[in-house]
Amino acid sequence: MAWRHQLRADDMQYRALVNERRCIDDARRTIDEKSEQLKAIAEISTIIAGFTISSLCEIQISEEVAEFALVLFGTITSSVIAITMVAALISTYVLVALYRYDPVKRNPTFDLFWKRVCEDDWQVAFKAFTFGMLLFALSLCAASWVLYWDHPYGSVAASIVTAICLLSIAFWYIRVYLKWAGALAKGYTKISLRSRTLDRKSSNTTLHVDNDSENAVIEDPLGMELESIGSHEEPDENTYAFPTE
């Protein structure tokens, strides 16, 4: 009987090591995921700010341009530069703090670290990035009026540019913003799809599906239950579920 107890103890120790390794890998994977999001916002914001600064310095402004058009162009352009730089700087600082998190000790847990330290700054950076893209489209409208002001067909050309920009903004808001803003504004949320049937197998894990109860259970080769997903359960505050047909 002693060998059975020893075998059981070794098995429990092995499972504990496997679970610890999985927790470390999950923390590192989450850090990489957040890092890529922050890098994307910082890089795109920097590109937009640099392009706006170049256009502000190189555009040829006629002396006949009306004062309100010139003031509007300067206000929108400077706002684009300021807001996108805020988004880039906040993303960079959060990224530095993210790299200093220890995925081995995990004290506190990464979710708690993100909510307490990074979440508020992430929301500010995300909103600044979103608003900066909107202002960038409006700056194109203002630049077209300033650039074509003294041209015989300047009003026509500027009206076409303005119409295209406004249509792009409307499409972005209806097709992109309304769909993704709620899911991406909170950095700690997990996006999931609610489907009625699931069937997936891999070399390391197996996903068993009960079609009657519509519950899915992921098990590893050792028989350990890793995750349970119930399609009838409502998503918690950390899950953003897209409706499916």
Short mmCIF file of N, CA, C and O in Angstrom, two decimals, residues 20-36 98-99 101-106 110:
data_model
loop_
_atom_site.label_atom_id
_atom_site.label_comp_id
_atom_site.label_asym_id
_atom_site.label_seq_id
_atom_site.Cartn_x
_atom_site.Cartn_y
_atom_site.Cartn_z
N GLU A 20 1.32 24.76 -12.53
CA GLU A 20 2.13 25.96 -12.34
C GLU A 20 2.74 26.41 -13.66
O GLU A 20 2.78 27.61 -13.97
N ARG A 21 3.20 25.46 -14.44
CA ARG A 21 3.76 25.80 -15.74
C ARG A 21 2.71 26.42 -16.65
O ARG A 21 2.98 27.37 -17.39
N ARG A 22 1.51 25.90 -16.59
CA ARG A 22 0.42 26.45 -17.40
C ARG A 22 0.07 27.86 -16.95
O ARG A 22 -0.20 28.74 -17.78
N CYS A 23 0.09 28.10 -15.66
CA CYS A 23 -0.21 29.45 -15.16
C CYS A 23 0.86 30.44 -15.63
O CYS A 23 0.55 31.58 -16.02
N ILE A 24 2.12 30.02 -15.60
CA ILE A 24 3.20 30.89 -16.07
C ILE A 24 3.05 31.17 -17.56
O ILE A 24 3.18 32.32 -18.02
N ASP A 25 2.76 30.12 -18.33
CA ASP A 25 2.58 30.31 -19.78
C ASP A 25 1.38 31.20 -20.08
O ASP A 25 1.44 32.04 -20.99
N ASP A 26 0.29 31.04 -19.32
CA ASP A 26 -0.89 31.89 -19.53
C ASP A 26 -0.56 33.35 -19.22
O ASP A 26 -0.99 34.26 -19.95
N ALA A 27 0.19 33.58 -18.14
CA ALA A 27 0.55 34.96 -17.79
C ALA A 27 1.45 35.57 -18.86
O ALA A 27 1.25 36.72 -19.27
N ARG A 28 2.42 34.81 -19.35
CA ARG A 28 3.29 35.33 -20.40
C ARG A 28 2.52 35.57 -21.69
O ARG A 28 2.76 36.56 -22.39
N ARG A 29 1.61 34.68 -22.01
CA ARG A 29 0.81 34.86 -23.21
C ARG A 29 -0.08 36.09 -23.10
O ARG A 29 -0.25 36.84 -24.08
N THR A 30 -0.64 36.32 -21.93
CA THR A 30 -1.47 37.51 -21.73
C THR A 30 -0.64 38.78 -21.82
O THR A 30 -1.08 39.79 -22.38
N ILE A 31 0.57 38.74 -21.27
CA ILE A 31 1.46 39.90 -21.36
C ILE A 31 1.80 40.20 -22.81
O ILE A 31 1.80 41.36 -23.25
N ASP A 32 2.09 39.16 -23.58
CA ASP A 32 2.38 39.36 -25.00
C ASP A 32 1.18 39.94 -25.74
O ASP A 32 1.33 40.81 -26.61
N GLU A 33 0.00 39.47 -25.39
CA GLU A 33 -1.22 39.97 -26.03
C GLU A 33 -1.43 41.45 -25.74
O GLU A 33 -1.67 42.25 -26.66
N LYS A 34 -1.32 41.83 -24.47
CA LYS A 34 -1.48 43.24 -24.11
C LYS A 34 -0.38 44.10 -24.72
O LYS A 34 -0.62 45.25 -25.14
N SER A 35 0.83 43.55 -24.80
CA SER A 35 1.93 44.31 -25.37
C SER A 35 1.70 44.62 -26.84
O SER A 35 1.97 45.74 -27.29
N GLU A 36 1.19 43.66 -27.57
CA GLU A 36 0.92 43.89 -28.99
C GLU A 36 -0.17 44.94 -29.17
O GLU A 36 -0.10 45.77 -30.09
N LEU A 98 4.18 47.00 -18.01
CA LEU A 98 3.76 45.63 -18.30
C LEU A 98 4.96 44.69 -18.38
O LEU A 98 4.90 43.55 -17.92
N TYR A 99 6.06 45.16 -18.95
CA TYR A 99 7.26 44.34 -19.06
C TYR A 99 7.91 44.07 -17.69
O TYR A 99 8.72 43.14 -17.57
N TYR A 101 6.24 43.29 -15.03
CA TYR A 101 5.44 42.33 -14.26
C TYR A 101 6.13 40.97 -14.28
O TYR A 101 6.61 40.51 -15.33
N ASP A 102 6.14 40.31 -13.14
CA ASP A 102 6.79 39.00 -13.00
C ASP A 102 5.76 37.89 -13.22
O ASP A 102 4.91 37.66 -12.36
N PRO A 103 5.82 37.18 -14.36
CA PRO A 103 4.82 36.12 -14.60
C PRO A 103 5.07 34.86 -13.80
O PRO A 103 4.22 33.96 -13.79
N VAL A 104 6.22 34.76 -13.12
CA VAL A 104 6.51 33.56 -12.34
C VAL A 104 5.91 33.68 -10.94
O VAL A 104 5.19 32.79 -10.48
N LYS A 105 6.19 34.79 -10.27
CA LYS A 105 5.63 34.97 -8.92
C LYS A 105 4.14 35.32 -8.96
O LYS A 105 3.37 34.89 -8.12
N ARG A 106 3.76 36.17 -9.92
CA ARG A 106 2.35 36.56 -10.11
C ARG A 106 1.73 37.08 -8.81
O ARG A 106 0.69 36.62 -8.36
N PHE A 110 -2.17 38.66 -12.61
CA PHE A 110 -2.08 39.61 -13.71
C PHE A 110 -3.39 40.39 -13.89
O PHE A 110 -3.36 41.59 -14.19
#
